[in-house]
Short mmCIF file of N, CA and C in Angstrom, two decimals:
data_model
loop_
_atom_site.label_atom_id
_atom_site.label_comp_id
_atom_site.label_asym_id
_atom_site.label_seq_id
_atom_site.Cartn_x
_atom_site.Cartn_y
_atom_site.Cartn_z
N ASN A 1 -12.34 -2.21 -11.93
CA ASN A 1 -13.63 -2.35 -12.60
C ASN A 1 -13.46 -2.94 -13.99
N LYS A 2 -14.35 -3.83 -14.34
CA LYS A 2 -14.33 -4.43 -15.68
C LYS A 2 -15.28 -3.69 -16.60
N ILE A 3 -14.84 -3.45 -17.82
CA ILE A 3 -15.66 -2.81 -18.84
C ILE A 3 -15.59 -3.67 -20.08
N GLU A 4 -16.59 -4.51 -20.28
CA GLU A 4 -16.65 -5.37 -21.46
C GLU A 4 -15.29 -5.99 -21.79
N GLY A 5 -14.75 -6.74 -20.87
CA GLY A 5 -13.50 -7.44 -21.12
C GLY A 5 -12.25 -6.61 -20.93
N MET A 6 -12.38 -5.40 -20.44
CA MET A 6 -11.20 -4.56 -20.20
C MET A 6 -11.31 -3.97 -18.80
N THR A 7 -10.24 -3.37 -18.32
CA THR A 7 -10.27 -2.69 -17.04
C THR A 7 -10.17 -1.19 -17.28
N THR A 8 -10.57 -0.40 -16.28
CA THR A 8 -10.47 1.05 -16.44
C THR A 8 -9.01 1.49 -16.60
N GLU A 9 -8.09 0.69 -16.09
CA GLU A 9 -6.68 1.03 -16.24
C GLU A 9 -6.23 0.97 -17.71
N GLN A 10 -6.97 0.23 -18.53
CA GLN A 10 -6.63 0.15 -19.94
C GLN A 10 -7.14 1.34 -20.75
N CYS A 11 -8.05 2.11 -20.17
CA CYS A 11 -8.54 3.31 -20.85
C CYS A 11 -7.38 4.26 -21.11
N HIS A 12 -7.49 5.00 -22.17
CA HIS A 12 -6.46 5.98 -22.50
C HIS A 12 -7.12 7.36 -22.50
N PHE A 13 -6.61 8.27 -21.67
CA PHE A 13 -7.14 9.62 -21.58
C PHE A 13 -6.19 10.57 -22.28
N LYS A 14 -6.73 11.49 -23.05
CA LYS A 14 -5.87 12.41 -23.80
C LYS A 14 -6.64 13.65 -24.24
N VAL A 15 -5.89 14.64 -24.68
CA VAL A 15 -6.50 15.80 -25.32
C VAL A 15 -6.87 15.38 -26.74
N ALA A 16 -8.09 15.68 -27.15
CA ALA A 16 -8.52 15.33 -28.50
C ALA A 16 -7.73 16.14 -29.53
N THR A 17 -7.36 15.48 -30.62
CA THR A 17 -6.56 16.15 -31.65
C THR A 17 -7.10 15.92 -33.06
N GLU A 18 -8.07 15.03 -33.21
CA GLU A 18 -8.52 14.65 -34.55
C GLU A 18 -10.00 14.97 -34.75
N ASP A 19 -10.33 15.33 -35.98
CA ASP A 19 -11.71 15.62 -36.33
C ASP A 19 -12.62 14.41 -36.10
N GLN A 20 -12.11 13.22 -36.37
CA GLN A 20 -12.89 11.99 -36.14
C GLN A 20 -13.33 11.88 -34.68
N GLU A 21 -12.45 12.26 -33.77
CA GLU A 21 -12.79 12.22 -32.35
C GLU A 21 -13.94 13.18 -32.03
N ILE A 22 -13.93 14.34 -32.67
CA ILE A 22 -14.97 15.34 -32.44
C ILE A 22 -16.33 14.84 -32.95
N HIS A 23 -16.32 14.14 -34.07
CA HIS A 23 -17.57 13.55 -34.56
C HIS A 23 -18.11 12.52 -33.55
N LEU A 24 -17.24 11.70 -32.99
CA LEU A 24 -17.66 10.72 -32.00
C LEU A 24 -18.14 11.40 -30.72
N CYS A 25 -17.48 12.46 -30.31
CA CYS A 25 -17.92 13.23 -29.14
C CYS A 25 -19.32 13.79 -29.36
N THR A 26 -19.56 14.31 -30.55
CA THR A 26 -20.88 14.86 -30.89
C THR A 26 -21.94 13.79 -30.78
N ASP A 27 -21.65 12.61 -31.30
CA ASP A 27 -22.60 11.50 -31.21
C ASP A 27 -22.91 11.13 -29.76
N ILE A 28 -21.89 11.09 -28.92
CA ILE A 28 -22.08 10.75 -27.50
C ILE A 28 -23.01 11.77 -26.84
N ILE A 29 -22.76 13.04 -27.08
CA ILE A 29 -23.57 14.09 -26.46
C ILE A 29 -25.02 13.99 -26.93
N LEU A 30 -25.23 13.85 -28.22
CA LEU A 30 -26.60 13.86 -28.75
C LEU A 30 -27.42 12.64 -28.33
N LYS A 31 -26.77 11.59 -27.84
CA LYS A 31 -27.48 10.40 -27.39
C LYS A 31 -27.69 10.39 -25.87
N SER A 32 -27.23 11.41 -25.18
CA SER A 32 -27.21 11.39 -23.72
C SER A 32 -28.07 12.48 -23.10
N TYR A 33 -28.71 12.11 -21.98
CA TYR A 33 -29.47 13.07 -21.20
C TYR A 33 -28.52 13.97 -20.43
N PRO A 34 -28.74 15.24 -20.29
CA PRO A 34 -29.91 15.99 -20.75
C PRO A 34 -29.76 16.58 -22.13
N TRP A 35 -28.57 16.38 -22.73
CA TRP A 35 -28.30 17.02 -24.03
C TRP A 35 -29.31 16.63 -25.10
N ASN A 36 -29.77 15.38 -25.06
CA ASN A 36 -30.71 14.92 -26.08
C ASN A 36 -32.11 15.50 -25.90
N THR A 37 -32.33 16.27 -24.87
CA THR A 37 -33.65 16.88 -24.64
C THR A 37 -33.65 18.38 -24.92
N LEU A 38 -32.52 18.95 -25.27
CA LEU A 38 -32.41 20.41 -25.37
C LEU A 38 -32.55 20.97 -26.77
N GLY A 39 -32.71 20.12 -27.77
CA GLY A 39 -32.96 20.60 -29.12
C GLY A 39 -31.74 21.04 -29.91
N PHE A 40 -30.55 20.69 -29.45
CA PHE A 40 -29.35 21.03 -30.22
C PHE A 40 -29.26 20.14 -31.46
N SER A 41 -28.80 20.72 -32.56
CA SER A 41 -28.58 19.94 -33.78
C SER A 41 -27.17 19.36 -33.75
N TYR A 42 -26.93 18.42 -34.66
CA TYR A 42 -25.59 17.85 -34.80
C TYR A 42 -24.59 18.98 -35.07
N ASP A 43 -24.94 19.89 -35.97
CA ASP A 43 -24.03 20.98 -36.34
C ASP A 43 -23.74 21.90 -35.16
N ASP A 44 -24.76 22.15 -34.30
CA ASP A 44 -24.55 22.99 -33.11
C ASP A 44 -23.45 22.41 -32.23
N ILE A 45 -23.60 21.14 -31.91
CA ILE A 45 -22.65 20.48 -31.01
C ILE A 45 -21.29 20.32 -31.68
N TYR A 46 -21.28 19.85 -32.92
CA TYR A 46 -20.02 19.64 -33.64
C TYR A 46 -19.22 20.95 -33.73
N SER A 47 -19.88 22.05 -34.10
CA SER A 47 -19.14 23.30 -34.27
C SER A 47 -18.55 23.78 -32.94
N SER A 48 -19.27 23.55 -31.84
CA SER A 48 -18.75 23.89 -30.52
C SER A 48 -17.50 23.07 -30.20
N PHE A 49 -17.56 21.77 -30.48
CA PHE A 49 -16.40 20.91 -30.25
C PHE A 49 -15.24 21.29 -31.17
N ALA A 50 -15.52 21.61 -32.42
CA ALA A 50 -14.46 21.97 -33.37
C ALA A 50 -13.71 23.21 -32.90
N THR A 51 -14.45 24.20 -32.40
CA THR A 51 -13.82 25.41 -31.87
C THR A 51 -12.94 25.08 -30.67
N SER A 52 -13.47 24.24 -29.78
CA SER A 52 -12.70 23.84 -28.59
C SER A 52 -11.50 22.98 -28.93
N LEU A 53 -11.62 22.15 -29.97
CA LEU A 53 -10.52 21.31 -30.41
C LEU A 53 -9.31 22.17 -30.79
N ALA A 54 -9.56 23.25 -31.49
CA ALA A 54 -8.48 24.13 -31.93
C ALA A 54 -7.73 24.74 -30.75
N ARG A 55 -8.40 24.89 -29.61
CA ARG A 55 -7.77 25.46 -28.41
C ARG A 55 -7.20 24.39 -27.48
N GLY A 56 -7.43 23.12 -27.79
CA GLY A 56 -6.98 22.05 -26.90
C GLY A 56 -7.87 21.89 -25.68
N ASP A 57 -9.14 22.24 -25.82
CA ASP A 57 -10.08 22.22 -24.69
C ASP A 57 -11.02 21.02 -24.69
N VAL A 58 -10.72 19.99 -25.48
CA VAL A 58 -11.55 18.78 -25.49
C VAL A 58 -10.67 17.60 -25.08
N TYR A 59 -11.14 16.86 -24.10
CA TYR A 59 -10.45 15.66 -23.61
C TYR A 59 -11.34 14.46 -23.89
N VAL A 60 -10.71 13.33 -24.18
CA VAL A 60 -11.48 12.12 -24.45
C VAL A 60 -10.90 10.93 -23.70
N ALA A 61 -11.78 9.95 -23.47
CA ALA A 61 -11.36 8.64 -22.97
C ALA A 61 -11.54 7.68 -24.12
N LEU A 62 -10.49 6.95 -24.45
CA LEU A 62 -10.53 5.92 -25.49
C LEU A 62 -10.53 4.56 -24.79
N ARG A 63 -11.10 3.56 -25.44
CA ARG A 63 -11.15 2.22 -24.84
C ARG A 63 -9.76 1.72 -24.45
N ASN A 64 -8.77 2.03 -25.28
CA ASN A 64 -7.38 1.72 -24.96
C ASN A 64 -6.49 2.60 -25.81
N ILE A 65 -5.19 2.51 -25.62
CA ILE A 65 -4.26 3.43 -26.29
C ILE A 65 -4.27 3.27 -27.81
N ASP A 66 -4.59 2.10 -28.30
CA ASP A 66 -4.60 1.86 -29.75
C ASP A 66 -5.97 2.08 -30.39
N SER A 67 -6.94 2.42 -29.61
CA SER A 67 -8.32 2.54 -30.07
C SER A 67 -8.64 3.94 -30.56
N LYS A 68 -9.57 4.01 -31.48
CA LYS A 68 -10.14 5.29 -31.92
C LYS A 68 -11.55 5.43 -31.37
N ASP A 69 -11.97 4.49 -30.51
CA ASP A 69 -13.31 4.45 -29.97
C ASP A 69 -13.43 5.37 -28.76
N VAL A 70 -14.01 6.56 -28.95
CA VAL A 70 -14.21 7.52 -27.87
C VAL A 70 -15.36 7.02 -27.01
N ILE A 71 -15.11 6.87 -25.70
CA ILE A 71 -16.17 6.38 -24.81
C ILE A 71 -16.60 7.44 -23.80
N ALA A 72 -15.88 8.56 -23.72
CA ALA A 72 -16.27 9.66 -22.84
C ALA A 72 -15.61 10.94 -23.33
N VAL A 73 -16.23 12.07 -22.99
CA VAL A 73 -15.73 13.37 -23.46
C VAL A 73 -15.88 14.42 -22.37
N CYS A 74 -14.92 15.33 -22.33
CA CYS A 74 -14.94 16.46 -21.42
C CYS A 74 -14.55 17.69 -22.23
N GLN A 75 -15.40 18.72 -22.22
CA GLN A 75 -15.14 19.94 -22.99
C GLN A 75 -15.15 21.15 -22.07
N PHE A 76 -14.07 21.90 -22.12
CA PHE A 76 -14.01 23.16 -21.40
C PHE A 76 -14.37 24.31 -22.32
N ASP A 77 -14.91 25.37 -21.74
CA ASP A 77 -15.15 26.59 -22.48
C ASP A 77 -13.80 27.28 -22.59
N GLY A 78 -13.58 28.05 -23.62
CA GLY A 78 -12.30 28.70 -23.82
C GLY A 78 -12.02 29.86 -22.89
N VAL A 79 -13.02 30.31 -22.15
CA VAL A 79 -12.85 31.47 -21.29
C VAL A 79 -12.46 31.03 -19.88
N THR A 80 -11.41 31.64 -19.37
CA THR A 80 -11.01 31.41 -17.99
C THR A 80 -11.21 32.72 -17.25
N VAL A 81 -11.94 32.67 -16.17
CA VAL A 81 -12.23 33.86 -15.36
C VAL A 81 -11.63 33.65 -13.97
N PRO A 82 -11.59 34.69 -13.14
CA PRO A 82 -10.98 34.52 -11.81
C PRO A 82 -11.55 33.36 -11.00
N ILE A 83 -12.82 33.03 -11.18
CA ILE A 83 -13.34 31.90 -10.40
C ILE A 83 -12.93 30.57 -11.01
N GLY A 84 -12.31 30.58 -12.16
CA GLY A 84 -11.79 29.35 -12.74
C GLY A 84 -12.27 29.08 -14.14
N ARG A 85 -12.08 27.85 -14.54
CA ARG A 85 -12.41 27.38 -15.87
C ARG A 85 -13.78 26.73 -15.87
N TYR A 86 -14.55 26.97 -16.91
CA TYR A 86 -15.89 26.41 -17.01
C TYR A 86 -15.86 25.09 -17.76
N LEU A 87 -16.30 24.03 -17.10
CA LEU A 87 -16.44 22.73 -17.74
C LEU A 87 -17.80 22.72 -18.44
N ARG A 88 -17.78 22.84 -19.75
CA ARG A 88 -19.00 23.04 -20.54
C ARG A 88 -19.82 21.76 -20.73
N ARG A 89 -19.14 20.67 -21.07
CA ARG A 89 -19.82 19.39 -21.30
C ARG A 89 -18.97 18.26 -20.77
N PHE A 90 -19.65 17.31 -20.16
CA PHE A 90 -18.99 16.09 -19.70
C PHE A 90 -19.97 14.96 -19.89
N CYS A 91 -19.53 13.91 -20.56
CA CYS A 91 -20.45 12.81 -20.84
C CYS A 91 -19.70 11.51 -21.06
N VAL A 92 -20.25 10.44 -20.52
CA VAL A 92 -19.73 9.09 -20.70
C VAL A 92 -20.80 8.29 -21.42
N GLN A 93 -20.40 7.51 -22.42
CA GLN A 93 -21.36 6.64 -23.08
C GLN A 93 -22.08 5.80 -22.03
N GLU A 94 -23.37 5.60 -22.23
CA GLU A 94 -24.19 4.95 -21.22
C GLU A 94 -23.65 3.60 -20.76
N LYS A 95 -23.18 2.77 -21.68
CA LYS A 95 -22.72 1.43 -21.30
C LYS A 95 -21.42 1.44 -20.49
N TYR A 96 -20.75 2.59 -20.42
CA TYR A 96 -19.50 2.69 -19.65
C TYR A 96 -19.68 3.44 -18.33
N ARG A 97 -20.89 3.88 -18.03
CA ARG A 97 -21.14 4.63 -16.80
C ARG A 97 -21.06 3.73 -15.57
N GLY A 98 -20.58 4.30 -14.47
CA GLY A 98 -20.48 3.56 -13.22
C GLY A 98 -19.33 2.58 -13.18
N LYS A 99 -18.39 2.72 -14.11
CA LYS A 99 -17.28 1.77 -14.20
C LYS A 99 -15.92 2.44 -14.02
N GLY A 100 -15.92 3.71 -13.62
CA GLY A 100 -14.67 4.40 -13.37
C GLY A 100 -14.13 5.23 -14.53
N VAL A 101 -14.75 5.12 -15.70
CA VAL A 101 -14.27 5.86 -16.87
C VAL A 101 -14.44 7.37 -16.66
N GLY A 102 -15.62 7.77 -16.20
CA GLY A 102 -15.88 9.19 -15.98
C GLY A 102 -14.95 9.79 -14.94
N GLN A 103 -14.77 9.08 -13.85
CA GLN A 103 -13.88 9.56 -12.79
C GLN A 103 -12.45 9.68 -13.31
N GLY A 104 -12.01 8.68 -14.08
CA GLY A 104 -10.66 8.72 -14.63
C GLY A 104 -10.46 9.90 -15.57
N LEU A 105 -11.44 10.12 -16.47
CA LEU A 105 -11.32 11.23 -17.42
C LEU A 105 -11.38 12.57 -16.69
N LEU A 106 -12.28 12.69 -15.75
CA LEU A 106 -12.41 13.95 -15.02
C LEU A 106 -11.13 14.27 -14.25
N ASN A 107 -10.55 13.29 -13.59
CA ASN A 107 -9.28 13.51 -12.88
C ASN A 107 -8.17 13.89 -13.85
N TYR A 108 -8.12 13.23 -15.00
CA TYR A 108 -7.11 13.55 -16.01
C TYR A 108 -7.25 15.01 -16.46
N CYS A 109 -8.48 15.42 -16.76
CA CYS A 109 -8.74 16.80 -17.21
C CYS A 109 -8.35 17.81 -16.15
N LEU A 110 -8.75 17.54 -14.91
CA LEU A 110 -8.46 18.47 -13.82
C LEU A 110 -6.96 18.58 -13.59
N ASP A 111 -6.27 17.44 -13.59
CA ASP A 111 -4.82 17.47 -13.40
C ASP A 111 -4.15 18.26 -14.52
N ASP A 112 -4.60 18.05 -15.75
CA ASP A 112 -3.98 18.74 -16.88
C ASP A 112 -4.25 20.24 -16.84
N THR A 113 -5.47 20.62 -16.62
CA THR A 113 -5.82 22.04 -16.68
C THR A 113 -5.32 22.82 -15.46
N ILE A 114 -5.31 22.19 -14.29
CA ILE A 114 -4.90 22.89 -13.07
C ILE A 114 -3.41 22.72 -12.80
N SER A 115 -2.93 21.50 -12.82
CA SER A 115 -1.55 21.23 -12.40
C SER A 115 -0.52 21.31 -13.52
N THR A 116 -0.83 20.75 -14.68
CA THR A 116 0.16 20.69 -15.76
C THR A 116 0.22 21.99 -16.56
N GLN A 117 -0.91 22.42 -17.09
CA GLN A 117 -0.92 23.61 -17.94
C GLN A 117 -1.00 24.91 -17.15
N LYS A 118 -1.38 24.80 -15.88
CA LYS A 118 -1.52 25.99 -15.03
C LYS A 118 -2.46 27.03 -15.65
N ILE A 119 -3.60 26.55 -16.16
CA ILE A 119 -4.57 27.45 -16.78
C ILE A 119 -5.42 28.16 -15.73
N ALA A 120 -5.84 27.46 -14.72
CA ALA A 120 -6.69 28.04 -13.68
C ALA A 120 -6.60 27.19 -12.42
N PRO A 121 -6.81 27.81 -11.24
CA PRO A 121 -6.73 27.05 -10.00
C PRO A 121 -8.01 26.30 -9.66
N SER A 122 -9.07 26.58 -10.39
CA SER A 122 -10.35 25.96 -10.08
C SER A 122 -11.16 25.74 -11.34
N VAL A 123 -12.17 24.88 -11.18
CA VAL A 123 -13.07 24.55 -12.29
C VAL A 123 -14.49 24.62 -11.74
N TRP A 124 -15.39 25.11 -12.55
CA TRP A 124 -16.79 25.14 -12.15
C TRP A 124 -17.65 24.58 -13.27
N LEU A 125 -18.84 24.13 -12.91
CA LEU A 125 -19.75 23.52 -13.87
C LEU A 125 -21.18 23.66 -13.40
N VAL A 126 -22.09 23.36 -14.29
CA VAL A 126 -23.52 23.36 -13.99
C VAL A 126 -24.07 22.01 -14.42
N THR A 127 -24.93 21.41 -13.59
CA THR A 127 -25.55 20.13 -13.94
C THR A 127 -27.02 20.16 -13.54
N SER A 128 -27.82 19.41 -14.25
CA SER A 128 -29.25 19.35 -13.98
C SER A 128 -29.52 18.77 -12.60
N THR A 129 -30.50 19.32 -11.91
CA THR A 129 -30.85 18.82 -10.58
C THR A 129 -31.33 17.37 -10.67
N SER A 130 -31.83 16.96 -11.81
CA SER A 130 -32.31 15.59 -11.98
C SER A 130 -31.21 14.60 -12.34
N ASN A 131 -30.01 15.09 -12.64
CA ASN A 131 -28.91 14.22 -13.06
C ASN A 131 -28.10 13.80 -11.82
N THR A 132 -28.70 12.94 -11.02
CA THR A 132 -28.09 12.55 -9.74
C THR A 132 -26.80 11.76 -9.90
N ASN A 133 -26.68 10.97 -10.96
CA ASN A 133 -25.43 10.22 -11.17
C ASN A 133 -24.26 11.16 -11.42
N ALA A 134 -24.49 12.20 -12.21
CA ALA A 134 -23.43 13.18 -12.46
C ALA A 134 -23.06 13.90 -11.16
N GLN A 135 -24.06 14.25 -10.37
CA GLN A 135 -23.80 14.93 -9.10
C GLN A 135 -22.91 14.07 -8.20
N LYS A 136 -23.21 12.78 -8.12
CA LYS A 136 -22.41 11.87 -7.29
C LYS A 136 -20.96 11.82 -7.79
N LEU A 137 -20.79 11.76 -9.11
CA LEU A 137 -19.44 11.72 -9.68
C LEU A 137 -18.68 13.00 -9.35
N TYR A 138 -19.30 14.15 -9.59
CA TYR A 138 -18.62 15.42 -9.33
C TYR A 138 -18.22 15.53 -7.86
N GLU A 139 -19.10 15.13 -6.96
CA GLU A 139 -18.79 15.20 -5.53
C GLU A 139 -17.69 14.21 -5.15
N LYS A 140 -17.68 13.04 -5.77
CA LYS A 140 -16.65 12.04 -5.50
C LYS A 140 -15.26 12.55 -5.89
N VAL A 141 -15.20 13.32 -6.98
CA VAL A 141 -13.93 13.86 -7.47
C VAL A 141 -13.48 15.08 -6.66
N GLY A 142 -14.40 15.68 -5.91
CA GLY A 142 -14.02 16.81 -5.07
C GLY A 142 -14.76 18.10 -5.31
N PHE A 143 -15.69 18.12 -6.24
CA PHE A 143 -16.49 19.32 -6.48
C PHE A 143 -17.45 19.53 -5.30
N ASN A 144 -17.75 20.79 -5.03
CA ASN A 144 -18.72 21.17 -4.01
C ASN A 144 -19.89 21.89 -4.68
N ARG A 145 -21.09 21.53 -4.29
CA ARG A 145 -22.26 22.24 -4.81
C ARG A 145 -22.30 23.59 -4.12
N ILE A 146 -22.31 24.66 -4.93
CA ILE A 146 -22.24 26.00 -4.36
C ILE A 146 -23.50 26.83 -4.58
N GLY A 147 -24.45 26.29 -5.33
CA GLY A 147 -25.67 27.06 -5.53
C GLY A 147 -26.63 26.40 -6.49
N THR A 148 -27.79 27.01 -6.59
CA THR A 148 -28.83 26.55 -7.49
C THR A 148 -29.18 27.70 -8.43
N LEU A 149 -29.28 27.39 -9.70
CA LEU A 149 -29.59 28.39 -10.72
C LEU A 149 -30.90 28.03 -11.40
N PRO A 150 -31.90 28.90 -11.33
CA PRO A 150 -33.16 28.61 -12.01
C PRO A 150 -33.12 29.01 -13.48
N ASN A 151 -33.87 28.28 -14.29
CA ASN A 151 -34.12 28.66 -15.69
C ASN A 151 -32.88 28.81 -16.56
N VAL A 152 -31.85 27.99 -16.33
CA VAL A 152 -30.62 28.08 -17.13
C VAL A 152 -30.78 27.34 -18.46
N LEU A 153 -31.16 26.08 -18.40
CA LEU A 153 -31.30 25.29 -19.62
C LEU A 153 -32.76 25.16 -20.07
N VAL A 154 -33.65 25.01 -19.10
CA VAL A 154 -35.07 24.83 -19.40
C VAL A 154 -35.89 25.69 -18.44
N ALA A 155 -36.85 26.42 -18.99
CA ALA A 155 -37.71 27.27 -18.16
C ALA A 155 -38.41 26.42 -17.11
N GLY A 156 -38.39 26.90 -15.88
CA GLY A 156 -39.05 26.21 -14.79
C GLY A 156 -38.23 25.12 -14.13
N GLU A 157 -37.04 24.85 -14.63
CA GLU A 157 -36.17 23.84 -14.03
C GLU A 157 -34.92 24.51 -13.46
N GLU A 158 -34.29 23.82 -12.53
CA GLU A 158 -33.10 24.35 -11.89
C GLU A 158 -31.86 23.52 -12.24
N GLU A 159 -30.73 24.17 -12.12
CA GLU A 159 -29.43 23.52 -12.30
C GLU A 159 -28.64 23.76 -11.03
N TYR A 160 -27.77 22.81 -10.71
CA TYR A 160 -26.84 23.01 -9.60
C TYR A 160 -25.52 23.51 -10.17
N MET A 161 -24.91 24.43 -9.44
CA MET A 161 -23.58 24.91 -9.79
C MET A 161 -22.60 24.25 -8.84
N TYR A 162 -21.52 23.71 -9.41
CA TYR A 162 -20.47 23.04 -8.64
C TYR A 162 -19.14 23.74 -8.90
N ALA A 163 -18.26 23.69 -7.92
CA ALA A 163 -16.91 24.24 -8.07
C ALA A 163 -15.91 23.35 -7.37
N LEU A 164 -14.72 23.31 -7.92
CA LEU A 164 -13.60 22.60 -7.32
C LEU A 164 -12.41 23.55 -7.37
N SER A 165 -11.79 23.77 -6.23
CA SER A 165 -10.62 24.64 -6.18
C SER A 165 -9.49 23.88 -5.52
N ARG A 166 -8.36 23.83 -6.19
CA ARG A 166 -7.21 23.12 -5.64
C ARG A 166 -6.22 24.06 -4.96
N GLN A 167 -6.41 25.36 -5.19
CA GLN A 167 -5.49 26.33 -4.58
C GLN A 167 -6.14 27.71 -4.67
N PRO A 168 -5.98 28.56 -3.67
CA PRO A 168 -6.52 29.91 -3.78
C PRO A 168 -5.95 30.64 -5.00
N TYR A 169 -6.75 31.46 -5.60
CA TYR A 169 -6.42 32.17 -6.84
C TYR A 169 -5.08 32.91 -6.76
N LYS A 170 -4.89 33.69 -5.72
CA LYS A 170 -3.69 34.51 -5.59
C LYS A 170 -2.42 33.67 -5.55
N GLU A 171 -2.44 32.58 -4.77
CA GLU A 171 -1.27 31.71 -4.66
C GLU A 171 -1.02 30.96 -5.97
N PHE A 172 -2.08 30.54 -6.61
CA PHE A 172 -1.96 29.81 -7.87
C PHE A 172 -1.19 30.66 -8.90
N TRP A 173 -1.60 31.90 -9.08
CA TRP A 173 -0.97 32.74 -10.09
C TRP A 173 0.46 33.12 -9.69
N ALA A 174 0.72 33.28 -8.41
CA ALA A 174 2.09 33.54 -7.96
C ALA A 174 2.98 32.35 -8.28
N ASP A 175 2.49 31.13 -8.03
CA ASP A 175 3.25 29.92 -8.35
C ASP A 175 3.43 29.76 -9.85
N ALA A 176 2.39 30.06 -10.62
CA ALA A 176 2.45 29.90 -12.08
C ALA A 176 3.49 30.85 -12.68
N LYS A 177 3.60 32.05 -12.15
CA LYS A 177 4.56 33.03 -12.66
C LYS A 177 6.01 32.60 -12.41
N LYS A 178 6.23 31.82 -11.35
CA LYS A 178 7.58 31.36 -11.01
C LYS A 178 8.10 30.33 -12.00
N GLN A 179 7.18 29.64 -12.68
CA GLN A 179 7.60 28.54 -13.57
C GLN A 179 7.94 28.99 -14.95
#
């Protein structure tokens, strides 16, 4: 896929480490649906990212390895429960959507959190029922829709809950202890 003169293979995926990246992540979220409809302030989003940055829970896609231009962001919540890790926010800048950037970042995050760091065997998330593009991406990567939740973000609206599990919980932790 071509992205304004580049290919998705040129994108660089990494754990965010710099405050500048968090400011760019905040901007991406505040310009994107559904986040731009929920009334969050810049400080609300930024402080959430800053807390996650300290834990290594924010991943970014950069245009290329030498770039500081964040084009997508993935943020995990710091809490891991037996059902897995909660993917709190995921967003790709609008002009980069449908070009493989989101899929690449999501796969990078999942590989790192499940396979490399051995944090949890599964990941779950919630997405708006109206956000069909996100639903298609999550399903393409391997997430399964497991339920519908009413009144989570907006009264009278529903969210879909998705989960992806790469290994049963018991086996995952047995394998993790061996390493």
